[in-house]
GROMACS .gro file of C-alpha atoms in nm:
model
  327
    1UNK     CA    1   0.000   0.000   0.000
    2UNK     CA    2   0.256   0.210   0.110
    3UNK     CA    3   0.462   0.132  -0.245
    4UNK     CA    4   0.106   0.217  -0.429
    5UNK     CA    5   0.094   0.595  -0.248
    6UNK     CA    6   0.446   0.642  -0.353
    7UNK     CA    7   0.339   0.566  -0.716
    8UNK     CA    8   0.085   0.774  -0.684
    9UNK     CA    9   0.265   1.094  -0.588
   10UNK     CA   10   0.545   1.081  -0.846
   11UNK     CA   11   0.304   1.070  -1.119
   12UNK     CA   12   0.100   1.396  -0.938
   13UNK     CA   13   0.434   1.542  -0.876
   14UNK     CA   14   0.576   1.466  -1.295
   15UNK     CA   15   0.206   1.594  -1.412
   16UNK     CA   16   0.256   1.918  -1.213
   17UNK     CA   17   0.644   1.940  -1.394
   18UNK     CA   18   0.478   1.872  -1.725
   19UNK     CA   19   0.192   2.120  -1.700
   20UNK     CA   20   0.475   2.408  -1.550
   21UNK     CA   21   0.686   2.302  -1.826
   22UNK     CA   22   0.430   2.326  -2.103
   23UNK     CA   23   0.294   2.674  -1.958
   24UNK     CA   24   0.650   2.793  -1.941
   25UNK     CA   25   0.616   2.706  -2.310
   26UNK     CA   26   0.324   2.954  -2.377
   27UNK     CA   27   0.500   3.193  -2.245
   28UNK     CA   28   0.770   3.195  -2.486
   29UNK     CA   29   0.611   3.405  -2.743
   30UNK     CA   30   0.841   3.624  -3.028
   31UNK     CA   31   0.878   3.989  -2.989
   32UNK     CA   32   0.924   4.017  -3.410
   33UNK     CA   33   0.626   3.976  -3.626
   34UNK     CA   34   0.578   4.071  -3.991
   35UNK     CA   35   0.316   4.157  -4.138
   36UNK     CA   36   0.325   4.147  -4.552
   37UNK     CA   37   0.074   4.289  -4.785
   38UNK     CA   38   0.065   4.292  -5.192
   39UNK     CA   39  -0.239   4.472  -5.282
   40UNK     CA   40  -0.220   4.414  -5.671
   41UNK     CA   41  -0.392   4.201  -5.864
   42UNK     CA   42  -0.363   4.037  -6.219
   43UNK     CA   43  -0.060   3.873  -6.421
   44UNK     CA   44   0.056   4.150  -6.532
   45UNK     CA   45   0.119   4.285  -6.218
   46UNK     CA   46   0.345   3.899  -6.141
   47UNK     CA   47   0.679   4.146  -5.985
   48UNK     CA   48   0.415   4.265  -5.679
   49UNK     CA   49   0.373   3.876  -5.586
   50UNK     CA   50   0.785   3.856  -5.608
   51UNK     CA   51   0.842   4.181  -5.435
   52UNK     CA   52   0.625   3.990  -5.158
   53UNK     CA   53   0.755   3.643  -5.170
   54UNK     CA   54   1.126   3.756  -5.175
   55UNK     CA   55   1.026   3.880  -4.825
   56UNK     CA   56   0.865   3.580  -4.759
   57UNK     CA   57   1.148   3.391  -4.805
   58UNK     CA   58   1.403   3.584  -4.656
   59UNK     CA   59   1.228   3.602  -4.334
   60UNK     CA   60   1.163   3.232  -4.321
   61UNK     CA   61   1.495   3.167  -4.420
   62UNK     CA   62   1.643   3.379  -4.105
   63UNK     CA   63   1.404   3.182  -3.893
   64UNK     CA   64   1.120   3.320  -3.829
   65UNK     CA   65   0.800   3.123  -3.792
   66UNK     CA   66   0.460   3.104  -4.006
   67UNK     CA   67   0.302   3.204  -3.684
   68UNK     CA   68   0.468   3.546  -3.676
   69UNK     CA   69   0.403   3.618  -4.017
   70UNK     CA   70   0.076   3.760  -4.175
   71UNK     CA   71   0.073   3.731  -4.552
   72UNK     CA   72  -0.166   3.947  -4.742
   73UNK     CA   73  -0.210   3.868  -5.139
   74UNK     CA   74  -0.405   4.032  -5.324
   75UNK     CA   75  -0.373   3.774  -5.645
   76UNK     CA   76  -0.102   3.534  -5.574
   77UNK     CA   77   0.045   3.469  -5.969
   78UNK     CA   78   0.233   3.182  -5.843
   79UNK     CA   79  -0.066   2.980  -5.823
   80UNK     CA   80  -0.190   3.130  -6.164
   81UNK     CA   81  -0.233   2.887  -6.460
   82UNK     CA   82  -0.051   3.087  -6.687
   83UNK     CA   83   0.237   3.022  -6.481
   84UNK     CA   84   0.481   2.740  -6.671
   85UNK     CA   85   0.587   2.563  -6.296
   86UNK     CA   86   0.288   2.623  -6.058
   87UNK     CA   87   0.410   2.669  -5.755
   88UNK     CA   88   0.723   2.806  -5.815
   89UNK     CA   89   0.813   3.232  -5.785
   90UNK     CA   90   1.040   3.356  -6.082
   91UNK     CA   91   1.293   3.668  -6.003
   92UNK     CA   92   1.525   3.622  -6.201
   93UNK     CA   93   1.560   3.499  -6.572
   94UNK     CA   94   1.663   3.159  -6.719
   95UNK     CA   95   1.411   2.993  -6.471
   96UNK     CA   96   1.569   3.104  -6.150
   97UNK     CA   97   1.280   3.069  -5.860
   98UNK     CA   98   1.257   3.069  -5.470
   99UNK     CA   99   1.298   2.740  -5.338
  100UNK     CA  100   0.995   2.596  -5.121
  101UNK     CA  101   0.715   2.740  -5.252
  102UNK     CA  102   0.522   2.491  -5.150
  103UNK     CA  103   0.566   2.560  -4.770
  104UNK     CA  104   0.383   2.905  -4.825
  105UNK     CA  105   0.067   2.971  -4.612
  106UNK     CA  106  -0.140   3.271  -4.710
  107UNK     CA  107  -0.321   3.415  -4.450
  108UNK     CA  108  -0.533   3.636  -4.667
  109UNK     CA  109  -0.610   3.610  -5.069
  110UNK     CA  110  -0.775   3.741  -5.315
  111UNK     CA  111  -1.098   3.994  -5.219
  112UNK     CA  112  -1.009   3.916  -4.881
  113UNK     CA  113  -0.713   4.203  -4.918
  114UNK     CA  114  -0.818   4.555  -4.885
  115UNK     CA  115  -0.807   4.879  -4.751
  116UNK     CA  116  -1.044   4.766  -4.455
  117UNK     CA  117  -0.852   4.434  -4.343
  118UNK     CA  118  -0.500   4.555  -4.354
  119UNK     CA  119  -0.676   4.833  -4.106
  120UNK     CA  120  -0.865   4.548  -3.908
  121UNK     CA  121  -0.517   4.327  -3.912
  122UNK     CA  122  -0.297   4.651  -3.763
  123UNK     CA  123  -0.512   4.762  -3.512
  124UNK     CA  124  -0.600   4.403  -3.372
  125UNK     CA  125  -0.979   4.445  -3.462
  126UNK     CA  126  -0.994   4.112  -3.711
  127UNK     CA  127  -1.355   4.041  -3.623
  128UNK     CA  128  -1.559   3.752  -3.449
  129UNK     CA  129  -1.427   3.395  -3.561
  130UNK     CA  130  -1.114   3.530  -3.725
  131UNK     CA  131  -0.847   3.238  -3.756
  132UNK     CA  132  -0.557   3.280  -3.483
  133UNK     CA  133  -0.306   3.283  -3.825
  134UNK     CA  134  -0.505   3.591  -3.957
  135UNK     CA  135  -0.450   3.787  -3.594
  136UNK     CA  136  -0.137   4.015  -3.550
  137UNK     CA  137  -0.082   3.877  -3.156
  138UNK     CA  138   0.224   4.175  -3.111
  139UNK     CA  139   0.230   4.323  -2.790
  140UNK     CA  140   0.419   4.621  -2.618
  141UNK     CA  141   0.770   4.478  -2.657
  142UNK     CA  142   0.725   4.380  -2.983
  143UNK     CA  143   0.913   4.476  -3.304
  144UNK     CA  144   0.665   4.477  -3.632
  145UNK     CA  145   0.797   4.508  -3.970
  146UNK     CA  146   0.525   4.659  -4.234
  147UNK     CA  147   0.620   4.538  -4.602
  148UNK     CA  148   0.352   4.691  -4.856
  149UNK     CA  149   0.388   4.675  -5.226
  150UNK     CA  150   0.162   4.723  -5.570
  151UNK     CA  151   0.013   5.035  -5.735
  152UNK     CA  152   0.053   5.367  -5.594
  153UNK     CA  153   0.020   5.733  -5.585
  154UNK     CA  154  -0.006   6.067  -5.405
  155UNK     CA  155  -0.052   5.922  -5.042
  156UNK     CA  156  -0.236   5.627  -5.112
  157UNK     CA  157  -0.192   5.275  -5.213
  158UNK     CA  158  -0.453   5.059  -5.474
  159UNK     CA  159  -0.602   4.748  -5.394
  160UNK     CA  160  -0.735   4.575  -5.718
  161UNK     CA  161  -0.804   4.890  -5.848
  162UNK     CA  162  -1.083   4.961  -5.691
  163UNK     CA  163  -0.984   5.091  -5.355
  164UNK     CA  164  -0.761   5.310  -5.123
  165UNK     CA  165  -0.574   5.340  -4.839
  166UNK     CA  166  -0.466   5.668  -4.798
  167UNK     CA  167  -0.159   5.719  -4.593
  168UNK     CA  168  -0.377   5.920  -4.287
  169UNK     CA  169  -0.525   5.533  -4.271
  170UNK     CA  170  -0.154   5.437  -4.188
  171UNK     CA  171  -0.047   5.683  -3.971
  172UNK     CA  172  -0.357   5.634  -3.744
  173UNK     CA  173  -0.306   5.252  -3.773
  174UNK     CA  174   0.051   5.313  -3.669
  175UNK     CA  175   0.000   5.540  -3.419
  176UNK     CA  176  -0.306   5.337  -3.278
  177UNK     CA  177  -0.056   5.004  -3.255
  178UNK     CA  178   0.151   5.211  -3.005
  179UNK     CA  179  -0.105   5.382  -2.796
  180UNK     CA  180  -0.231   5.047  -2.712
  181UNK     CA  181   0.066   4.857  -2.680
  182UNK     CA  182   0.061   4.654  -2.965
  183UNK     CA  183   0.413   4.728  -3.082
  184UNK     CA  184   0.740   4.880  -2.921
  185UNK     CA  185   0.850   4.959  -3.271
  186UNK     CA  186   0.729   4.968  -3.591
  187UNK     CA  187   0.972   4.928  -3.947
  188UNK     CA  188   0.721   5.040  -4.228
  189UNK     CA  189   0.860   4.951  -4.591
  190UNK     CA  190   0.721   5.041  -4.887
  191UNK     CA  191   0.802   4.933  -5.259
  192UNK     CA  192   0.525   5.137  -5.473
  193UNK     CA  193   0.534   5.468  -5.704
  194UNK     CA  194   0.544   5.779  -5.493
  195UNK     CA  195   0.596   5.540  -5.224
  196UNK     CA  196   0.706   5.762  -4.918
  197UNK     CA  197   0.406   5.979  -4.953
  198UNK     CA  198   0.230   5.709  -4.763
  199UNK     CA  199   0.403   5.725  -4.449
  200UNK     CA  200   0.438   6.141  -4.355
  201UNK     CA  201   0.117   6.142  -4.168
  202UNK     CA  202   0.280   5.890  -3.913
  203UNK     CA  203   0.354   6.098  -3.635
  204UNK     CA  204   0.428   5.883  -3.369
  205UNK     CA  205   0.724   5.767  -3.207
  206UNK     CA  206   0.882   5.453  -3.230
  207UNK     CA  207   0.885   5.432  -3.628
  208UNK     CA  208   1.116   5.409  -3.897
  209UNK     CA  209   1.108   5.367  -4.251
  210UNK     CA  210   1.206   5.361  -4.590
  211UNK     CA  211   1.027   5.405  -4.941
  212UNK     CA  212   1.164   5.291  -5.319
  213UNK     CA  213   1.039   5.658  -5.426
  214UNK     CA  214   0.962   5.975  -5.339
  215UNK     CA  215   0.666   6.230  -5.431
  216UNK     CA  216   0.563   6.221  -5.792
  217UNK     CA  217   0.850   5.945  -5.881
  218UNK     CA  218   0.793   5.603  -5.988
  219UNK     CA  219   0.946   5.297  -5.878
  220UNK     CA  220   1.047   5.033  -6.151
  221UNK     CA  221   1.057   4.682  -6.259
  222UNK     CA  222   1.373   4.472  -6.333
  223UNK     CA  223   1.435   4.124  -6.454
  224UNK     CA  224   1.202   4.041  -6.752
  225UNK     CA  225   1.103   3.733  -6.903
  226UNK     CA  226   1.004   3.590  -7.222
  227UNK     CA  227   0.851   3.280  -7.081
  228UNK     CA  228   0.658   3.458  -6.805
  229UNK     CA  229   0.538   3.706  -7.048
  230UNK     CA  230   0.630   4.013  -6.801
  231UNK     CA  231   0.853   4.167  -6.532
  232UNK     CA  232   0.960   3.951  -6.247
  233UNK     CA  233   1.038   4.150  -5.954
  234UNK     CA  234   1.062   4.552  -5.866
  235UNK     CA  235   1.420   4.679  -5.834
  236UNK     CA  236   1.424   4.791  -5.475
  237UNK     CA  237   1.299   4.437  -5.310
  238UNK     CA  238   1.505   4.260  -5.574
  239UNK     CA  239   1.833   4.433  -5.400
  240UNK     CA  240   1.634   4.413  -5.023
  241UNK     CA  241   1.637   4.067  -5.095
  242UNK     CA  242   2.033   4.009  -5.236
  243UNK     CA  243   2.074   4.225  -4.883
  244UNK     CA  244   1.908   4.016  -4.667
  245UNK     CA  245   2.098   3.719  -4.790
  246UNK     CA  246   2.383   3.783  -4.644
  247UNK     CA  247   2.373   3.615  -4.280
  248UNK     CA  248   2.699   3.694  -4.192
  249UNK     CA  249   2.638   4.077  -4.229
  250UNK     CA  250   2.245   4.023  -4.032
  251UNK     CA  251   2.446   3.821  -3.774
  252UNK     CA  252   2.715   4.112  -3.687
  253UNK     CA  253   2.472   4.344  -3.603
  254UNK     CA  254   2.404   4.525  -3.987
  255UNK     CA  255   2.170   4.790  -3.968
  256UNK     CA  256   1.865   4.905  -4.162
  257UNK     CA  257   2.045   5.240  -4.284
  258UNK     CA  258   2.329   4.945  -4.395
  259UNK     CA  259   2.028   4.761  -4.615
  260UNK     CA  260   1.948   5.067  -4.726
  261UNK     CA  261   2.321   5.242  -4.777
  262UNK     CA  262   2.380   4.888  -4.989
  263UNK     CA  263   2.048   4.934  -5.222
  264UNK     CA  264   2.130   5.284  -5.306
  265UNK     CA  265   2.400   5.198  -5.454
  266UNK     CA  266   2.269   4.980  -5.657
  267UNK     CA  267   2.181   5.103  -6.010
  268UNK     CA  268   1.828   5.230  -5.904
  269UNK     CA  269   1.598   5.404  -6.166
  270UNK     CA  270   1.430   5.598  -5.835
  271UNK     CA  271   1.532   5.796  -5.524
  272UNK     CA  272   1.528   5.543  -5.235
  273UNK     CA  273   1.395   5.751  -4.954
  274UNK     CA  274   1.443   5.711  -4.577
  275UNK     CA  275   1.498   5.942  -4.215
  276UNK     CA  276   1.836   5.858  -4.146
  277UNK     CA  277   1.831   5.980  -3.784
  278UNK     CA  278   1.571   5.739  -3.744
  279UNK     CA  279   1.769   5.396  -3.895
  280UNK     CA  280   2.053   5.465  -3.789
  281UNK     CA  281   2.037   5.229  -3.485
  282UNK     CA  282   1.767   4.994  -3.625
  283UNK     CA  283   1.899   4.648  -3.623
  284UNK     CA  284   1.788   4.457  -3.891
  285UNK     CA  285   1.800   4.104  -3.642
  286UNK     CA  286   1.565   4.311  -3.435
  287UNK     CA  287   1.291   4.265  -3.740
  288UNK     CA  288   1.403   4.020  -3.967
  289UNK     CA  289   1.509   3.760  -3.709
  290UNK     CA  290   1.319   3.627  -3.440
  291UNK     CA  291   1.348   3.712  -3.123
  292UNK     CA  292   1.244   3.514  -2.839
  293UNK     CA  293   1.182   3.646  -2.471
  294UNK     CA  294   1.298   3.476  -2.187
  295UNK     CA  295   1.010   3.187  -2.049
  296UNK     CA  296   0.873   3.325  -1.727
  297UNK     CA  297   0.725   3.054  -1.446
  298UNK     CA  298   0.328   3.078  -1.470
  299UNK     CA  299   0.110   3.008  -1.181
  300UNK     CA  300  -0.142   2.706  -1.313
  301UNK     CA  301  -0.398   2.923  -1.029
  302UNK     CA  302  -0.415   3.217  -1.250
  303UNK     CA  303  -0.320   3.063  -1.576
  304UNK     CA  304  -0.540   3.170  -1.851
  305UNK     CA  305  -0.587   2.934  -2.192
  306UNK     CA  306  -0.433   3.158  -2.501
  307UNK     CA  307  -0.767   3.192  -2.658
  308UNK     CA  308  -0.931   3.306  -2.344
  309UNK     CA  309  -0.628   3.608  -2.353
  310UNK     CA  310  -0.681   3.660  -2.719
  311UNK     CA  311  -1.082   3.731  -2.632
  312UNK     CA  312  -0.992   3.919  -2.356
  313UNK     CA  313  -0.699   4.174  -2.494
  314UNK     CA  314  -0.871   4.179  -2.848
  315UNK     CA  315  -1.217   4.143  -2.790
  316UNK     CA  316  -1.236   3.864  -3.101
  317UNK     CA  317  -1.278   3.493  -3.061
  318UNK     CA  318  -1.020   3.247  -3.157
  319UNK     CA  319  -1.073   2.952  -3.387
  320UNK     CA  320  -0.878   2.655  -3.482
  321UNK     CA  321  -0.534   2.726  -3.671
  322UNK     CA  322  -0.559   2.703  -4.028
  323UNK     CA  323  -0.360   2.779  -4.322
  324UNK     CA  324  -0.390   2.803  -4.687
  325UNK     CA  325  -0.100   2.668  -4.869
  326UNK     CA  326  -0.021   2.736  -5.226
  327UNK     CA  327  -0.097   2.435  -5.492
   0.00000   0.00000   0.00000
């Protein structure tokens, strides 16, 4: 009997270890999340999917998880049947594509991207029933890079040419994200025509940027193909990306006025355009590798299930974890 009791309390006392363990877990969450957004649609507009998946890539490739990315297309040509290997993103001629295409989970497609949810996304309001994979779960001390690329103008930004978002959209998103403590900082990239119009009305701290073109400038395609039938990729995220291969340079502490020191001088067709005082000190690892905070002992008394914190911080419900991957 005696023997039996023991038995008894070493598998209470290794279920207690287990459950600390696994709530010690939860707590490790990522301070860096990314949140990418084409807003074209159309084949002819293939280079805006690139400009997109180049990120993509890069970011997976340095580490970071599915989980801490949110990936917005518009019209994803990749999975277009016009498209000679299905599947498979083309930047460069002679049939030169990203590798792993097929591990690519969309988190929004097609009419689903618009003005209104890249708002809803930034701002933490997704709506009731809202896939955990489609909700930006940042918090104060967290570091969120913006990517945003397709059509655009004087202060605004197309989505599938029919609708807007005007840059005072973006500053209030941005400025709403730190009020609430959704973000510590914020890197906002851009990779459209009169690109850095669409981030002057951000007026908060805590920001820093950079644009492929300044007011009433274009930004411009690079890398054609004859068996894609158009341009493959936009010349300022074709020379983030060449950037962000480089490990060794991420790894010893590069900076985003490095990235952006190396693209400018590149052979660029626009005026890159970023506040220097403000990248100066902007590690890229801080964005484009994550970053995981120290696990913290939870109490199982006052533990709280994820969801039930989701519902609570965000006021939206939490579903099952879903993903849509590319064909």
């Amino acid at each position: 009997m005696l023997l039996r009791c023991r038995w008894f309390t070493c598998l209470a006392l290794l279920a207690c270890c287990c459950c600390q363990v696994s709530l010690c877990a939860l707590t490790n969450t990522s301070s860096t999340w990314a949140v990418i957004v084409n807003a074209s649609r159309f084949w002819l507009n293939y280079r805006h999917t690139a400009n997109a998946m180049t990120l993509y890539h890069s970011l997976k490739r340095l580490g970071m998880p599915d989980s801490r990315i949110i990936l917005m297309h518009a019209d994803c040509a990749t999975c277009d049947p016009r498209t000679y290997r299905p599947g498979k993103t083309f930047y460069r001629p002679n049939d030169v594509y990203l590798d792993s295409d097929t591990d690519v989970e969309i988190d929004y497609r097609d009419m689903e991207v618009n003005a209104e949810s890249v708002m809803r996304v930034l701002t933490g309001n997704v709506g009731y029933g809202a896939a955990s994979s489609q909700v930006l779960g940042s918090d104060s001390e967290s570091n969120v890079l913006l990517f945003l690329t397709g059509h655009g103008g004087d202060s605004f930004l197309k989505f599938h040419d029919q609708s807007e978002l005007m840059a005072a959209d973006l500053g209030a998103a941005v400025e709403y994200m730190t009020m609430v403590g959704m973000c510590k900082r914020v890197l906002v990239v851009l990779d459209t025509c009169q690109a850095s119009t669409m981030y002057e009305d951000i007026r908060t701290h805590g920001w820093a940027g950079a644009a492929s073109s300044k007011r009433d400038q274009s930004s411009y395609a690079l890398n054609s193909d004859s068996r894609v039938g158009t341009f493959l990729i936009d010349e300022f995220s074709h020379h983030m990306f060449e950037f962000l291969k480089r490990n060794k340079a991420i790894e010893d502490g590069a900076t985003f006025d490095d990235m952006i020191s190396y693209i400018m001088s590149r052979k660029m067709s626009s005026e890159v355009q970023f506040d220097q005082s403000r990248s100066r000190n902007v590690a890229l690892k801080d964005f484009f590798v994550p970053h995981v905070q120290a696990a913290q002992p939870v109490s199982l008394k006052n533990h709280q299930p994820w969801q039930q914190q989701q519902q609570h911080q965000k006021g939206i419900a939490s579903s099952d974890v879903w993903r849509r991957k590319l064909v």
